[in-house]
PDB file of C-alpha atoms in Angstrom:
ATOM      1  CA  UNK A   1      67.019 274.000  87.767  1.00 78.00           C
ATOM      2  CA  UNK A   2      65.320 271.400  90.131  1.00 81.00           C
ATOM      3  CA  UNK A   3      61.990 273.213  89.404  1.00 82.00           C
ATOM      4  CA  UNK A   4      62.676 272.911  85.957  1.00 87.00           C
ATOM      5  CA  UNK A   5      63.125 268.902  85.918  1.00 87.00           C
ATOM      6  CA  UNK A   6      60.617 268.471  88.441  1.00 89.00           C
ATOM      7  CA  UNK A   7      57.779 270.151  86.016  1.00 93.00           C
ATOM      8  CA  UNK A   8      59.619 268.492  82.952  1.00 94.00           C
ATOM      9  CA  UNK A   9      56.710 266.314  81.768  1.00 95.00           C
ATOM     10  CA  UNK A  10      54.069 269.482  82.151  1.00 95.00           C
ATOM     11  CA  UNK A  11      57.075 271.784  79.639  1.00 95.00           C
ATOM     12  CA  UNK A  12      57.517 268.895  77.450  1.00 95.00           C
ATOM     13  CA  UNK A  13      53.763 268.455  76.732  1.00 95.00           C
ATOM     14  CA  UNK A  14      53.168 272.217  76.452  1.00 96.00           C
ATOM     15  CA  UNK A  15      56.261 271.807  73.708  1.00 96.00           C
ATOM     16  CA  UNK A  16      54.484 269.468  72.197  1.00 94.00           C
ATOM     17  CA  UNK A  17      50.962 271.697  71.638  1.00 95.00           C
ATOM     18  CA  UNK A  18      52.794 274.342  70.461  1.00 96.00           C
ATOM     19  CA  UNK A  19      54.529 272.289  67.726  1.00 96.00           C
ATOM     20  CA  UNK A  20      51.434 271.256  66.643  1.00 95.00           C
ATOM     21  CA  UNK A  21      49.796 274.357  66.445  1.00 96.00           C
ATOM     22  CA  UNK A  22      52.625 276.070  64.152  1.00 97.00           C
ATOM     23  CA  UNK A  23      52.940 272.601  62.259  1.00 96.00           C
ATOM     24  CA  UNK A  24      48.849 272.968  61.667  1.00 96.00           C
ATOM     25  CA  UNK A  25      49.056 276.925  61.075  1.00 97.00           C
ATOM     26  CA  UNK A  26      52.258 276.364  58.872  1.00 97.00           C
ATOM     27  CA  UNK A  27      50.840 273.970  56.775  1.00 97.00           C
ATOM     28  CA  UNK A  28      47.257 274.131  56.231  1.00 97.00           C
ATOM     29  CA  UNK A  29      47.048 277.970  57.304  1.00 97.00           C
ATOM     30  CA  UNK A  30      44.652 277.545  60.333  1.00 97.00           C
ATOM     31  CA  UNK A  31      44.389 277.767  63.912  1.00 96.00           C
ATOM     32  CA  UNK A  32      44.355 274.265  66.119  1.00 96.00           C
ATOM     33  CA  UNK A  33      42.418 275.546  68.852  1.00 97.00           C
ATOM     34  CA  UNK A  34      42.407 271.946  70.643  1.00 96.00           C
ATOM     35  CA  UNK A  35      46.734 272.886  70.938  1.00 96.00           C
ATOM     36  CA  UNK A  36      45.206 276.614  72.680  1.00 97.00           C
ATOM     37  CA  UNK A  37      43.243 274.813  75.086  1.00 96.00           C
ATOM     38  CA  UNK A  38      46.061 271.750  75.797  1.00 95.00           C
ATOM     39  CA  UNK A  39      48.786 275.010  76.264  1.00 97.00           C
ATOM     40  CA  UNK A  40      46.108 276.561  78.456  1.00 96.00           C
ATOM     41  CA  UNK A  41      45.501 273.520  80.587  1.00 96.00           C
ATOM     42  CA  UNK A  42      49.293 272.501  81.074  1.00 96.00           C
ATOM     43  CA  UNK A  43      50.289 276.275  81.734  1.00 96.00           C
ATOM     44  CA  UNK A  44      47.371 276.584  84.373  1.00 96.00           C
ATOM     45  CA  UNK A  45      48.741 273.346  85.839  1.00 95.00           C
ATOM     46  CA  UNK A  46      52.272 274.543  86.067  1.00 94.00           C
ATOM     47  CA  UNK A  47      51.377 277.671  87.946  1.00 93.00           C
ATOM     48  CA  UNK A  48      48.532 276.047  90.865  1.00 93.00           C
ATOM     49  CA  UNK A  49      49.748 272.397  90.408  1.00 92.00           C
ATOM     50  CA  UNK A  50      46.537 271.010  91.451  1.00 93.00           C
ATOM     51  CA  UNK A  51      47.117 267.584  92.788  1.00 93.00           C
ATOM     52  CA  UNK A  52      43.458 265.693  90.941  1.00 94.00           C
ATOM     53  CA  UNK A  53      43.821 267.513  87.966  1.00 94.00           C
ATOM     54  CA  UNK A  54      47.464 266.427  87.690  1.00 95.00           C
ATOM     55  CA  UNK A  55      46.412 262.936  88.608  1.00 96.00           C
ATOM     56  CA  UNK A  56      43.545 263.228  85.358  1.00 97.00           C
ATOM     57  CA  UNK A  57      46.136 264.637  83.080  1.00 97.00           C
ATOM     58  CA  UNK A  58      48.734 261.583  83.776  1.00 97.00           C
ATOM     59  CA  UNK A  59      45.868 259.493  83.173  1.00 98.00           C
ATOM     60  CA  UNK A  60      44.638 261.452  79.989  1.00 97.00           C
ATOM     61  CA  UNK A  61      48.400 261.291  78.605  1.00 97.00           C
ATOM     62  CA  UNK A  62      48.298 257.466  79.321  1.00 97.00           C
ATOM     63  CA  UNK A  63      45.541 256.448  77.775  1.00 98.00           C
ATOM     64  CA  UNK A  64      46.155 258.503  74.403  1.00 97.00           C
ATOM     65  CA  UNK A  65      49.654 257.257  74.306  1.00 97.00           C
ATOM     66  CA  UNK A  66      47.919 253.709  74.887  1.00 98.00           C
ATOM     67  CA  UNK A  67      45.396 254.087  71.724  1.00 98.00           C
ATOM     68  CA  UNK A  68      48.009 255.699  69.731  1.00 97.00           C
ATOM     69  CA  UNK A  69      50.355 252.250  70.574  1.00 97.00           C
ATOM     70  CA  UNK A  70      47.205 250.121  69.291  1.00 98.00           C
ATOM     71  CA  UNK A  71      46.395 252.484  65.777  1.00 97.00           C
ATOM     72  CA  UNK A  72      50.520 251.703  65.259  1.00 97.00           C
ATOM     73  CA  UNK A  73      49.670 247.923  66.025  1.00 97.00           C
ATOM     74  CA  UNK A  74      46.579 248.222  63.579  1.00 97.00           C
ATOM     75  CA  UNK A  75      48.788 250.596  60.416  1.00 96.00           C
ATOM     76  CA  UNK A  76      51.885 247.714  61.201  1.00 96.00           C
ATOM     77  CA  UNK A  77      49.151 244.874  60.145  1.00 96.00           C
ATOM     78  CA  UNK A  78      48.409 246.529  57.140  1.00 96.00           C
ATOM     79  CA  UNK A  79      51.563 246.199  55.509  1.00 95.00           C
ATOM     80  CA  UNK A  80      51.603 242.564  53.434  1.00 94.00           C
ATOM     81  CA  UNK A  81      55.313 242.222  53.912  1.00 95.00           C
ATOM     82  CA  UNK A  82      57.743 243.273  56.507  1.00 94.00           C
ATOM     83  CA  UNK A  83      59.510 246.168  54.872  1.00 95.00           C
ATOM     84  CA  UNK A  84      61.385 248.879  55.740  1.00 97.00           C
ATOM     85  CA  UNK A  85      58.495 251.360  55.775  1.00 96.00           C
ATOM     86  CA  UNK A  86      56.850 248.649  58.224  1.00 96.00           C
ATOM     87  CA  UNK A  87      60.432 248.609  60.573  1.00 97.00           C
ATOM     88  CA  UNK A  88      60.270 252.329  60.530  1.00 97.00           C
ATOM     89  CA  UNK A  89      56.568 252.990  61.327  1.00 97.00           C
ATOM     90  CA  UNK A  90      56.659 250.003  64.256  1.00 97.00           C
ATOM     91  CA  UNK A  91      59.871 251.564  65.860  1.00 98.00           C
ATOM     92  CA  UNK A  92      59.133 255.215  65.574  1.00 97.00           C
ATOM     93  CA  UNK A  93      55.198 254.919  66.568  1.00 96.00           C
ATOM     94  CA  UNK A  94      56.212 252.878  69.662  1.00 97.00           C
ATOM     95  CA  UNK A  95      58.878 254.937  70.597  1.00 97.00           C
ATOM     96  CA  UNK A  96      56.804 257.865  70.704  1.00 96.00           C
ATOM     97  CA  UNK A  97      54.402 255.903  72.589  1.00 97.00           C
ATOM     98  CA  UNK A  98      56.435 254.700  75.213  1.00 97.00           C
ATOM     99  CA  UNK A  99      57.370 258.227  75.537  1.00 96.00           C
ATOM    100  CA  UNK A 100      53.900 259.192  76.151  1.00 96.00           C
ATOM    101  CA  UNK A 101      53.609 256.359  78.881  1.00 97.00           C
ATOM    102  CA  UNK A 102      56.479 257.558  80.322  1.00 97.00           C
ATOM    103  CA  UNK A 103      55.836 261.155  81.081  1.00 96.00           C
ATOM    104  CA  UNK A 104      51.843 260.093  82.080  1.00 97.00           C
ATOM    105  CA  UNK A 105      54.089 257.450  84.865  1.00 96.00           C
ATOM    106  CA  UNK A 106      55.872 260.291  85.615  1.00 96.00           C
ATOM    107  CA  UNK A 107      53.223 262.895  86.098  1.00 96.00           C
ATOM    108  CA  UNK A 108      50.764 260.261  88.007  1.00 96.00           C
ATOM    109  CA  UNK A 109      53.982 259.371  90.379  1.00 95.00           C
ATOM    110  CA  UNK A 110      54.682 263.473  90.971  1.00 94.00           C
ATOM    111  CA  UNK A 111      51.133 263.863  91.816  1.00 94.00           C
ATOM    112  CA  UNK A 112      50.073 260.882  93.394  1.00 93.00           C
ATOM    113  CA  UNK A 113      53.066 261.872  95.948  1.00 91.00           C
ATOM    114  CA  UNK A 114      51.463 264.900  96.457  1.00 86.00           C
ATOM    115  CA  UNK A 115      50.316 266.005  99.955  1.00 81.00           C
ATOM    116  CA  UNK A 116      46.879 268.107  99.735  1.00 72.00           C
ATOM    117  CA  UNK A 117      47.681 271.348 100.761  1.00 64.00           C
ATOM    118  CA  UNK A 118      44.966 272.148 103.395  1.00 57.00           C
ATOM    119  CA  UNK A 119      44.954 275.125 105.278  1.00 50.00           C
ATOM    120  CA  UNK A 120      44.850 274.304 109.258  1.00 53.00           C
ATOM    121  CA  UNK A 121      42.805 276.420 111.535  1.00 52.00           C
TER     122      UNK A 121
END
């Protein structure tokens, strides 16, 4: 169970590909091979938890989360009027953004903790 939390941000992002890629094959019929290479890359990190490449994911996850909080900013300023479309797109979008920053904090903490694992001779 402690593994399980521990590696939580690495299962919730592979969650997150494969949603996607049945959403995408679901509803327009075809195969999101970005999703295959995300689940690839978060699966190979689970199993040799390589300290840099954890470090570039968090980072990675960050910034997207970061231009995905600025497009909501940009879609918000669209509206004319503050309606309830506008309430709902400015909560949800930052939610899910703050979510985003939250397991990249999380990741770049885990790995940034780290110790390199060097064999002594």
């Amino acid at each position: 169970m402690k593994s399980v939390v521990k590696n939580l941000p690495e299962y919730i992002l592979m969650g997150l590909a494969v949603f996607s890629f049945v959403e995408t094959l679901i509803v327009k019929g075809q195969i999101n091979y970005l999703m295959v290479v995300v689940l690839a890359i978060m699966a190979a990190q689970l199993v040799f938890k390589n300290r840099y490449f954890g470090i570039f994911i968090g980072l990675v996850v960050g910034l997207v989360s970061f231009g995905l909080f600025l497009a909501v900013l940009t879609d918000y300023r669209k509206f004319p009027e503050v309606t309830s479309k506008a309430i709902e797109l400015i909560t949800v979008g930052s939610l899910l953004s703050l979510a985003g920053a939250i397991l990249a904090a999380v990741m770049l903490f885990k790995y940034f903790n780290q110790e390199d694992k060097i064999a002594v001779q």
